[in-house]
Each structure stands twice: as C-alpha cells, then as structure tokens.
Short mmCIF file of C-alpha atoms and ligand atoms in Angstrom, two decimals:
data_model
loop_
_atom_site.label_atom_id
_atom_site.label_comp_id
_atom_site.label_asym_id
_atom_site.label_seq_id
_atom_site.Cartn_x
_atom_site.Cartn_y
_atom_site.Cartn_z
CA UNK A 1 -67.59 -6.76 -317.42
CA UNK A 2 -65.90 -6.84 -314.08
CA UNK A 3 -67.15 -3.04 -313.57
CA UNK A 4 -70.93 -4.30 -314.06
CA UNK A 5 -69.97 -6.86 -311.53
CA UNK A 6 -68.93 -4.16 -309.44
CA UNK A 7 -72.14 -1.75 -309.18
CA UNK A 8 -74.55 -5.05 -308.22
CA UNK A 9 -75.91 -3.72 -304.61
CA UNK A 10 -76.89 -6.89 -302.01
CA UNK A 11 -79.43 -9.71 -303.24
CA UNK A 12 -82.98 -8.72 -303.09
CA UNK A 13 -85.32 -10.49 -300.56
CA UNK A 14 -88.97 -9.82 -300.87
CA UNK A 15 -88.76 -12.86 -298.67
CA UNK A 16 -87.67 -10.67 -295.56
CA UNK A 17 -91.39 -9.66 -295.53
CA UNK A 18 -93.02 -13.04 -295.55
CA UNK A 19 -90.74 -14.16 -292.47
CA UNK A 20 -93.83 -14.21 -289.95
CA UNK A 21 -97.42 -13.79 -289.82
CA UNK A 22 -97.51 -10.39 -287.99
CA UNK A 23 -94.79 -8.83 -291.17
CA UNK A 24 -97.40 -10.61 -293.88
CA UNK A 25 -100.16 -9.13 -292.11
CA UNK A 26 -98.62 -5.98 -291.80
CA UNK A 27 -97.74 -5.88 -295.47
CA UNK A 28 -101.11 -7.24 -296.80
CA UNK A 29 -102.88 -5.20 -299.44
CA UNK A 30 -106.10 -6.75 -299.83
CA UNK A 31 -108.00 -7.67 -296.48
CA UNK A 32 -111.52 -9.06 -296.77
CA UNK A 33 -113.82 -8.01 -293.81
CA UNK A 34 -117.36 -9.22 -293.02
CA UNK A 35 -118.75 -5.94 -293.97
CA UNK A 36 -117.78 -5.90 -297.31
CA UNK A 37 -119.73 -9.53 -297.76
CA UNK A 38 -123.28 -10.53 -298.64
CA UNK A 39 -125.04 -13.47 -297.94
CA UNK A 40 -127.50 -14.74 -300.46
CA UNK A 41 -130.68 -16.94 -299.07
CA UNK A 42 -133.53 -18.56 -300.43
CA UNK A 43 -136.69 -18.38 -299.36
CA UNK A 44 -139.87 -21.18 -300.62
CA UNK A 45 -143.38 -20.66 -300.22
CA UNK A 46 -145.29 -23.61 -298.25
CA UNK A 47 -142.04 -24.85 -296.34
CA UNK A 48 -142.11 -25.41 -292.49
CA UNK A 49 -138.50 -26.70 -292.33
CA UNK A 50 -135.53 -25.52 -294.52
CA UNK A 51 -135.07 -27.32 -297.65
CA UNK A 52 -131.41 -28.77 -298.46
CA UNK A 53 -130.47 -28.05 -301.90
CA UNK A 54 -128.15 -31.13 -302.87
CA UNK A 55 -126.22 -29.45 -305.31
CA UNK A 56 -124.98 -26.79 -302.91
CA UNK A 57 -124.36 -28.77 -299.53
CA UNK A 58 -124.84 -26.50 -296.25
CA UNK A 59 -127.22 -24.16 -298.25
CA UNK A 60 -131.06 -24.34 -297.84
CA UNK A 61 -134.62 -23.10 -299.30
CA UNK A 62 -135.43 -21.37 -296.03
CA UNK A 63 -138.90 -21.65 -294.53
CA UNK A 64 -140.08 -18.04 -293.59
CA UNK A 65 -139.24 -18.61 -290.09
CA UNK A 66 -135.77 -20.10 -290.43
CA UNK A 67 -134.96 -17.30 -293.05
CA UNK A 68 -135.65 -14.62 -290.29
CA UNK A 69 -132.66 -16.74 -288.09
CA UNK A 70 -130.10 -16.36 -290.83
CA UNK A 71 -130.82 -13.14 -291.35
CA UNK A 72 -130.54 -12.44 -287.73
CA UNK A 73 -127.56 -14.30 -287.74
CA UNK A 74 -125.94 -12.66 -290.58
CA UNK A 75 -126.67 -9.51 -288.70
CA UNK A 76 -124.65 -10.54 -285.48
CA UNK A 77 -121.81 -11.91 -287.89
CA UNK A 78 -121.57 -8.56 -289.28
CA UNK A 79 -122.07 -9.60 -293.02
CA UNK A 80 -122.98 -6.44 -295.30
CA UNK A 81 -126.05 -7.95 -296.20
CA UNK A 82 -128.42 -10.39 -297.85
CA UNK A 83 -129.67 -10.75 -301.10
CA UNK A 84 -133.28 -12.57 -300.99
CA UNK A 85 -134.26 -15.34 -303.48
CA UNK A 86 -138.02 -16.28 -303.46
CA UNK A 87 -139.62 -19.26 -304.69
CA UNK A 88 -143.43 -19.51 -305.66
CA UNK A 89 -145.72 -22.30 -305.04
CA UNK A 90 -146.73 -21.73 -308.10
CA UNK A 91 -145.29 -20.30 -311.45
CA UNK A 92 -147.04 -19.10 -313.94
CA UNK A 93 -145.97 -17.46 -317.72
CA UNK A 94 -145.77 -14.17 -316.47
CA UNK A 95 -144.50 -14.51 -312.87
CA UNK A 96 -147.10 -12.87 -311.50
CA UNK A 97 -146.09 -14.45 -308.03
CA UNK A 98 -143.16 -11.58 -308.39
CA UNK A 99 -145.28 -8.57 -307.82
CA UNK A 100 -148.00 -10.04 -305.59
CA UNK A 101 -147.58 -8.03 -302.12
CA UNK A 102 -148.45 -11.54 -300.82
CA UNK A 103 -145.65 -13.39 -302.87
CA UNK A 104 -143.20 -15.40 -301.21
CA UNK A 105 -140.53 -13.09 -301.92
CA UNK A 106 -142.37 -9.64 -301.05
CA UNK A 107 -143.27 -11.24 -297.50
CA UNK A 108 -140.00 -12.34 -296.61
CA UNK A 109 -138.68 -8.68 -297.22
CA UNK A 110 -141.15 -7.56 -295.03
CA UNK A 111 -140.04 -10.17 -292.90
CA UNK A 112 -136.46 -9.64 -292.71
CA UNK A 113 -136.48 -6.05 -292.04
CA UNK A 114 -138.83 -6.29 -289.30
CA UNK A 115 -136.09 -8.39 -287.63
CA UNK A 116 -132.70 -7.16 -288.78
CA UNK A 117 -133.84 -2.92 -289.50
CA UNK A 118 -130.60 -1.28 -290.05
CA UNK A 119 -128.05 -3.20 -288.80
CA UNK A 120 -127.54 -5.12 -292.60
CA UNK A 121 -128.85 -3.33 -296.03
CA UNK A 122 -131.90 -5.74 -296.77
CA UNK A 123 -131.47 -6.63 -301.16
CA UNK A 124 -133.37 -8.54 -303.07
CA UNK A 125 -133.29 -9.76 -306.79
CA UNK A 126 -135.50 -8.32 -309.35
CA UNK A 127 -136.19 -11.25 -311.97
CA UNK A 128 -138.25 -13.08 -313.22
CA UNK A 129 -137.09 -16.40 -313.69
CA UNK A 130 -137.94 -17.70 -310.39
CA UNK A 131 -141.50 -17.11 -311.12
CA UNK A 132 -142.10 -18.04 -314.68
CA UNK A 133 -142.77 -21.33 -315.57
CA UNK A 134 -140.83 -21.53 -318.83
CA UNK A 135 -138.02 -20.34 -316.35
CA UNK A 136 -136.85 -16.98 -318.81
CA UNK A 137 -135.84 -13.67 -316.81
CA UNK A 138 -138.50 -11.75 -318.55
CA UNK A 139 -142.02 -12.21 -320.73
CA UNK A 140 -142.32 -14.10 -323.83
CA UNK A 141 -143.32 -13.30 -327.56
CA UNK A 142 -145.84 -15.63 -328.91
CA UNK A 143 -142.77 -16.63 -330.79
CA UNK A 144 -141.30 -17.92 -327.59
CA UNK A 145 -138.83 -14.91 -327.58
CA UNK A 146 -137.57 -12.76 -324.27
CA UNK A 147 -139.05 -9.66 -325.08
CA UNK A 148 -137.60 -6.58 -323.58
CA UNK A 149 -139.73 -3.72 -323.85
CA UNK A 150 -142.64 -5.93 -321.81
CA UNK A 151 -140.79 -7.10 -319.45
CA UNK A 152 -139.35 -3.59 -318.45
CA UNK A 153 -143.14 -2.95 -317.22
CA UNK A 154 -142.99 -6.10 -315.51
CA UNK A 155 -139.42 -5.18 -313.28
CA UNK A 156 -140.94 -1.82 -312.78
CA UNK A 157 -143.88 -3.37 -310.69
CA UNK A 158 -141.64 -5.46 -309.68
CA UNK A 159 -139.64 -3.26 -308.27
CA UNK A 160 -142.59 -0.96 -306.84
CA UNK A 161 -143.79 -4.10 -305.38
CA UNK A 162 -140.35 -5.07 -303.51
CA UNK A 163 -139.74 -1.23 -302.35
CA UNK A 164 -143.60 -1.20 -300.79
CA UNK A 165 -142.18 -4.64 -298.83
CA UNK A 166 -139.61 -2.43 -297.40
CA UNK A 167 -136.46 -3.77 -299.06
CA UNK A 168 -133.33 -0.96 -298.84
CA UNK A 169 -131.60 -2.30 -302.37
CA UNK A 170 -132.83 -3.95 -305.18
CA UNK A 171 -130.60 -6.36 -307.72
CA UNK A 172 -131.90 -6.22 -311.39
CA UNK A 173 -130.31 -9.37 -312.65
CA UNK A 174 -132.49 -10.09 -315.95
CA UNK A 175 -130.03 -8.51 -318.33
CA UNK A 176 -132.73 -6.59 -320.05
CA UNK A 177 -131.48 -3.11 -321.95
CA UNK A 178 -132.76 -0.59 -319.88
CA UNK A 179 -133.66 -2.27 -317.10
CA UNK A 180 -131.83 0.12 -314.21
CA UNK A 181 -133.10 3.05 -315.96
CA UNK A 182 -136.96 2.01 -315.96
CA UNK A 183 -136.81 0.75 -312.28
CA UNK A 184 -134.80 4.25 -311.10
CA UNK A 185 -137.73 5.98 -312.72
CA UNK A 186 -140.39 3.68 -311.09
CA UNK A 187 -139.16 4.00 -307.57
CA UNK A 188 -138.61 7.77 -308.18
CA UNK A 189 -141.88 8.32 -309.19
CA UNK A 190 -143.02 6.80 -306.12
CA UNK A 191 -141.17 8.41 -303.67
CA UNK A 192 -138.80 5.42 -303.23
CA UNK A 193 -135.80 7.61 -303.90
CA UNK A 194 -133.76 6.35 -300.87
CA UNK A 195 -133.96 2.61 -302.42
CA UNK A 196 -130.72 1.80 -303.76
CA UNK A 197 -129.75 -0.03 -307.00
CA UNK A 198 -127.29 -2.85 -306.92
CA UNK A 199 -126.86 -3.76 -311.35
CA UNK A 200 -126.23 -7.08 -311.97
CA UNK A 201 -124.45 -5.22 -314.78
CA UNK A 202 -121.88 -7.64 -316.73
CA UNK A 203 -123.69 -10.78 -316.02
CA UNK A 204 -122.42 -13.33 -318.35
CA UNK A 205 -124.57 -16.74 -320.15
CA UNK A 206 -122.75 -19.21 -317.54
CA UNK A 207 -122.25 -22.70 -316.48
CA UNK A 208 -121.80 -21.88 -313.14
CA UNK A 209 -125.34 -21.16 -312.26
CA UNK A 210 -125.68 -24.54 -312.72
CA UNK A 211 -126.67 -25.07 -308.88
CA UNK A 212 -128.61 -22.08 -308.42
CA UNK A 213 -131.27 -23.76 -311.19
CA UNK A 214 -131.65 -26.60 -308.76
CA UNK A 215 -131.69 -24.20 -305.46
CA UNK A 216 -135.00 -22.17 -307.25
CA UNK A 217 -136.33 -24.81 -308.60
CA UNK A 218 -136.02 -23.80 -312.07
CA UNK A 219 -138.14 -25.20 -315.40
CA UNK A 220 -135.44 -23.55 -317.83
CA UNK A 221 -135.17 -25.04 -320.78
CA UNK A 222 -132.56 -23.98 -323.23
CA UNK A 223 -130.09 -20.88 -322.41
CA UNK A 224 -129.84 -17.48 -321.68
CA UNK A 225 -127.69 -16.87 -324.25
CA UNK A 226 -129.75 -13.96 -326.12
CA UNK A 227 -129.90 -11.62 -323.03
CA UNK A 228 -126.76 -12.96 -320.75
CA UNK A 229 -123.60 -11.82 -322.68
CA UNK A 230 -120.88 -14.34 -324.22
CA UNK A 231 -117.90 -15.49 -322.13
CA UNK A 232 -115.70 -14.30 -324.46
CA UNK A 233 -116.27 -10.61 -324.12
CA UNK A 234 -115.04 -8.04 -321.45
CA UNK A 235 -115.02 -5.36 -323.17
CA UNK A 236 -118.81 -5.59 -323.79
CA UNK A 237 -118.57 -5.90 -320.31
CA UNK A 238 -117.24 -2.56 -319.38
CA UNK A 239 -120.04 -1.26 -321.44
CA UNK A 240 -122.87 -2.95 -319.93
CA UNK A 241 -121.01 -1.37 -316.81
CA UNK A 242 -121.21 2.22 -318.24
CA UNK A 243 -124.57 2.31 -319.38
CA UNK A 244 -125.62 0.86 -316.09
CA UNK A 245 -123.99 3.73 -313.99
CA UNK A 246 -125.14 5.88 -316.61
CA UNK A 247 -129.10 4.91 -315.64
CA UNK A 248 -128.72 5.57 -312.34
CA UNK A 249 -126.95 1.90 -311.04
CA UNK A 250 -125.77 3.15 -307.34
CA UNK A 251 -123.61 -0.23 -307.29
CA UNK A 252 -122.60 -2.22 -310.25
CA UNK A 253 -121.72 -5.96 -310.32
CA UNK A 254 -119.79 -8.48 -312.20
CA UNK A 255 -121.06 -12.23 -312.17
CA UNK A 256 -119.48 -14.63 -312.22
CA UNK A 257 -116.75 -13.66 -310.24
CA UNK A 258 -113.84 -16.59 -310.27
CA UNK A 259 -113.67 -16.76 -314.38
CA UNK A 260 -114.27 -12.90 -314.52
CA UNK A 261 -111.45 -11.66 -312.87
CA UNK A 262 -110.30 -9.56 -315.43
CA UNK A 263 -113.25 -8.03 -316.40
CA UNK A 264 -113.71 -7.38 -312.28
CA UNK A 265 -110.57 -5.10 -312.51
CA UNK A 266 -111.48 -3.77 -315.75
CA UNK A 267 -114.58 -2.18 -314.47
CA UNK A 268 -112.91 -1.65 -311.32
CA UNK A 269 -110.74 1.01 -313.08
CA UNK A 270 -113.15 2.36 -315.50
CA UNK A 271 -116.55 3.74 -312.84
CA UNK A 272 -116.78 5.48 -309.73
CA UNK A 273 -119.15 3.51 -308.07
CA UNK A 274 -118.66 0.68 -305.91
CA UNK A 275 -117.86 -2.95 -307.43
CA UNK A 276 -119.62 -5.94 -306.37
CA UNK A 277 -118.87 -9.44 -307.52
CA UNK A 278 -121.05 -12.73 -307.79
CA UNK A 279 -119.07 -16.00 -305.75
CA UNK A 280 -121.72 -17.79 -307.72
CA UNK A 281 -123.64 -21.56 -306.86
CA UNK A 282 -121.34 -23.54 -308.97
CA UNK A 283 -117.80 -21.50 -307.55
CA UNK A 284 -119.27 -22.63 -304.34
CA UNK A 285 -119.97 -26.41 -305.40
CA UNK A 286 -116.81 -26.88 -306.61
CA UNK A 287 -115.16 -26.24 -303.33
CA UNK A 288 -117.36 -27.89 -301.63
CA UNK A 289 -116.99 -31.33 -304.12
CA UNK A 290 -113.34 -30.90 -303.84
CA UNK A 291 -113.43 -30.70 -300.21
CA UNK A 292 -116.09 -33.45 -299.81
CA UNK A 293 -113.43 -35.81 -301.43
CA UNK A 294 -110.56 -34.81 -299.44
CA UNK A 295 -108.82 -33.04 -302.40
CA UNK A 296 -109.02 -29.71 -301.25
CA UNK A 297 -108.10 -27.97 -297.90
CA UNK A 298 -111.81 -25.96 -297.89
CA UNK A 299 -111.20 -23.25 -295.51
CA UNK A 300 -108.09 -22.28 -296.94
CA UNK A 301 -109.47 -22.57 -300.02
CA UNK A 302 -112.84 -20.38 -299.58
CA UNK A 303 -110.39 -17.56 -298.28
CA UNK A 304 -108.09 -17.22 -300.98
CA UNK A 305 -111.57 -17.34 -303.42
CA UNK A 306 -112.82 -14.27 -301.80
CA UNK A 307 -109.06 -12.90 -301.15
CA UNK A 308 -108.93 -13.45 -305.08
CA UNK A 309 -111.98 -12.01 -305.76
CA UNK A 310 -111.30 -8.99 -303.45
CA UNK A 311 -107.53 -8.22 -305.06
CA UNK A 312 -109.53 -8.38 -308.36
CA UNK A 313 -111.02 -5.37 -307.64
CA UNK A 314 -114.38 -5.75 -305.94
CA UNK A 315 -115.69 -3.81 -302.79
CA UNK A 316 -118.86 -5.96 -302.20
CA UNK A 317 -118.74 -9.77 -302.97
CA UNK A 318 -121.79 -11.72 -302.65
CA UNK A 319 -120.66 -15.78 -301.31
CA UNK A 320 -122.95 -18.38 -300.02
CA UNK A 321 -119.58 -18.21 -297.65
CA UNK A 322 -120.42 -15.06 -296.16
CA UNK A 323 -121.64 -16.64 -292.40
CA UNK A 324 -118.68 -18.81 -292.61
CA UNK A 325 -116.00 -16.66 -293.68
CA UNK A 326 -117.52 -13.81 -291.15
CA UNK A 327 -116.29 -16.35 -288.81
CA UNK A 328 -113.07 -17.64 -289.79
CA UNK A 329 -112.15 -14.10 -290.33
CA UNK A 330 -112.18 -13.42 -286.77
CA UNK A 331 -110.21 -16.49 -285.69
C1 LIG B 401 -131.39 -14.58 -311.92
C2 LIG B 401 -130.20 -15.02 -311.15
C3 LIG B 401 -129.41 -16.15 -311.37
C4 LIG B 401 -128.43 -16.14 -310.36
C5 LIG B 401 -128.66 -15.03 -309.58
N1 LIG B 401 -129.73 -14.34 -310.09
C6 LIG B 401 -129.55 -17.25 -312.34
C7 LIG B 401 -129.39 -17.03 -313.78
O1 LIG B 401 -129.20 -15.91 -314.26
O2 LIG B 401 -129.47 -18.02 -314.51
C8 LIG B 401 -127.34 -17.16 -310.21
C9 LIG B 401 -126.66 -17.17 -308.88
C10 LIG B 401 -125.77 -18.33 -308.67
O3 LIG B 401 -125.52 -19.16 -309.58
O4 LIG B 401 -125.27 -18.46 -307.54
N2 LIG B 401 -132.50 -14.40 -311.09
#
C-alpha cells in the first residue's frame, strides 16, 4: 500500500495547455479555414430582387444578378466554393427545366464562372426535385413510383447539360443506384473528363431538410424514404460510400452532417478520397431560432458546428455559414 503510494509521479494537468489562447491555439488539432468551406446559393427564375426564405433568415433565392455578387463575394472571402440551387418558373413531371441550356440553373453556371473563373471550384446539384412538380428526385412509374433506371438517363443529360454551362463539379444528390457511375460515363463520353464529381453519397431520409423544401419551393408530398437511406444505419452508409468511390465519385459526402457524426468518421477512415459534409437548412435554422430568442450565443455557436463537423472527419463542409464564418475566422 504505502509502496503504491510511493511510485505516484506529480498530478497531471492537461490544464497547463489551456492556460492562454496562444498555448490552445498552438495545441489545436482541428482548424477550420475558409478554403475548406462551401457556400450553397439559390438561384429563381423571374426574380429582380433576392427572395428571403423565412425559414432560413439571412439566406435568399438570388436573382441572377445578385447571385453573381455572392459569388463574387464568396470568391474574395476565400470560401472553397459554391454549390448552385436553381429554381424553375415552371415545373413540370419530368423536370425538363433541369436540362434546358436556357434553365435557370444552367444560366446561372454560365453566369457564375464568367465572374468568379478559377479563383472558387463552381458545383452545382444534379437533381431533380427542384424541377418536378410532384417534387421526387427522379421520374415516376405510372404507379407513382421513383424509378431508377429512367431517371439515370435523365441525370446523365443532366449532367451533359450542366458541364456544357461550364460548371467545374457536379453534386448527384438523388440517391439513385448508379447514379455517379452513369454521369462519369456521360461526361467522359463527351470529353468532360476534367469535370469533377462531388457524391452526395450517404445522404440520409431527414427532417432537417425541412427548410431547404421552403428555400426551392418544393411541391413534395410524402417522403423520400424509398431512395434516401434510414437514420438508423451507418453502416449502409459506408457502403453507399464505397460503391460511390468505386464509380468514379472524386469527392464523397455525408448529409446531414450534425446527427451524422459518426458515420462522418466512419467513412472518413474507410476511402481515400476527400470527405465532404452537408451543415444542412434545418442545422442552420436551429441556430439561427436559438439565437433569434436570445438562447444561444450564435457566433460561438456556428464555430464549434463546423469545428464539430471538421474534428468529425470532413475536409470539405458545405454551411449556409460559409461568408460568415470566412469572416469571423479572420478576426
Ligand atoms: C436534393 C437536395 C436536398 C438538399 C440538398 N440537395 C433536399 C432533399 O434531398 O430533400 C437539402 C439541403 C438542405 O437541407 O440544406 N436536391
């Protein structure tokens, strides 16, 4: 007894290293830098001014104009880049609005390249849903069904459509099997080899796009439930992951990111590939709520999100944040 005494060496004090900022920064292991961050921004056909979206306060539907600012903007902030959202005047069954060269969304790539070239990597999402009227990431069966073999011909054009605009990456998010595969082919077969894939790979049937369906203006009725995968699995998502790289995903994503965590690290540790993670609309709104109410301290608390998210094991993490936390970064 009084030997074991004896051999105990002096207390232990992580705390030595928390003493002052400069020893905390010094000893930080997770650092989150503008570069790593990409800014997602909507874009409606027919608007002269931005839009507010009430259920995501301090984002907008852009107007083409006022979407070239924030994307010049994002450039001079430093982001990584921007992921572009378009919304149709008009949807119709198949969202034919999405491979139009004169749809909403095709334009604004156009757009936003013209004014931004290299200096951020130009994305854009490649679904359906904001085009369709019933509001489903892909085609229908008579029987009211997703079906996935059609709707692969549909991303393909889709995709051929979005690489003609000029876009540098493109973000299948629809969840469809095959999906990276059949665009990789498309854009190879058209001498788009240099345009990128970002997977929406392990993109789960959430309640935190809740916000997002209000910011496109989406007719949705019902779930996603039979292509989105079930909260309740990560080890499906680590598949999803696989198969993705395995088709030719340059980038691979997680989404949501805050109640995904785990499955972040999990594919983190299982590819070779960079890891991007979705800060999605209703992460963001419930900051925001909080913080509207006083109940929150908001910039403290949209830095430890992405810190979070980051330490998790993501490389890339798309926030609606991205402008703002490009700035408090630098304070
Ligand atoms: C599909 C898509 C969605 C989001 C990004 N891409 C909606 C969905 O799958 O229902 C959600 C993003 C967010 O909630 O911030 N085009």
């Amino acid at each position: 007894m009084t030997e074991e005494k004896h051999v105990q060496g002096p207390t232990v004090r992580p705390r030595r290293l928390r003493r002052t900022p400069a020893l905390r920064r010094m000893v930080a292991e997770t650092h989150v830098v503008p570069s790593s961050l990409v800014l997602p921004l909507f874009v409606r056909e027919g608007l002269s001014e931005p839009s507010p979206i009430s259920s995501m306060p301090g984002v907008v539907q852009h107007s083409r104009d006022s979407l070239k600012k924030a994307a010049f903007e994002a450039a001079e902030l430093g982001l990584g880049g921007v992921m572009l959202f378009g919304i149709p005047g008009r949807k119709d069954a198949t969202g034919s609005g999405a491979i139009d060269p004169g749809g909403v969304l095709n334009l604004a790539i156009t757009d936003v390249v013209a004014e931004v070239g290299d200096q951020l990597t130009v994305m854009s999402d490649l679904c359906l849903d904001e085009f369709t009227d019933h509001g489903h990431c892909g085609l229908l069966t008579p029987d009211g069904d997703v079906d996935n073999d059609l709707t692969l011909a549909a991303y393909a054009d889709m995709a051929l459509a979005q690489a003609a605009a000029g876009v540098d990456m493109v973000g299948p998010s629809g969840m469809m099997d095959g999906q990276v595969r059949v665009v990789r082919q498309a854009l190879d077969a058209a001498r788009h080899t240099d345009v990128s894939i970002m997977a929406y790979s392990a993109k789960y049937a959430s309640a935190f796009f809740g916000p997002f369906r209000e910011a496109v203006d989406s007719s949705l009725v019902g779930d996603r439930r039979t292509y989105q995968q079930d909260p309740a699995n990560a080890v499906e998502g680590v598949r999803e992951v696989l198969l993705d790289v395995a088709e030719g995903a340059d980038i691979v994503m997680v989404k949501p990111a805050l109640a995904y965590l785990d499955v972040i690290r999990r594919v983190r540790d299982a590819v070779d590939v960079p890891v991007a993670a979705y800060n999605v609309s209703g992460e963001y709104a419930m900051v925001e709520a909080a913080a509207a109410n006083g109940w929150i301290d908001r910039e403290a608390a949209i830095l430890e999100t992405l810190t979070a998210i980051s330490r998790a094991g993501s490389d890339v993490v798309l926030t609606y944040w991205a402008a703002e936390a490009a700035d408090l970064l630098r304070r």
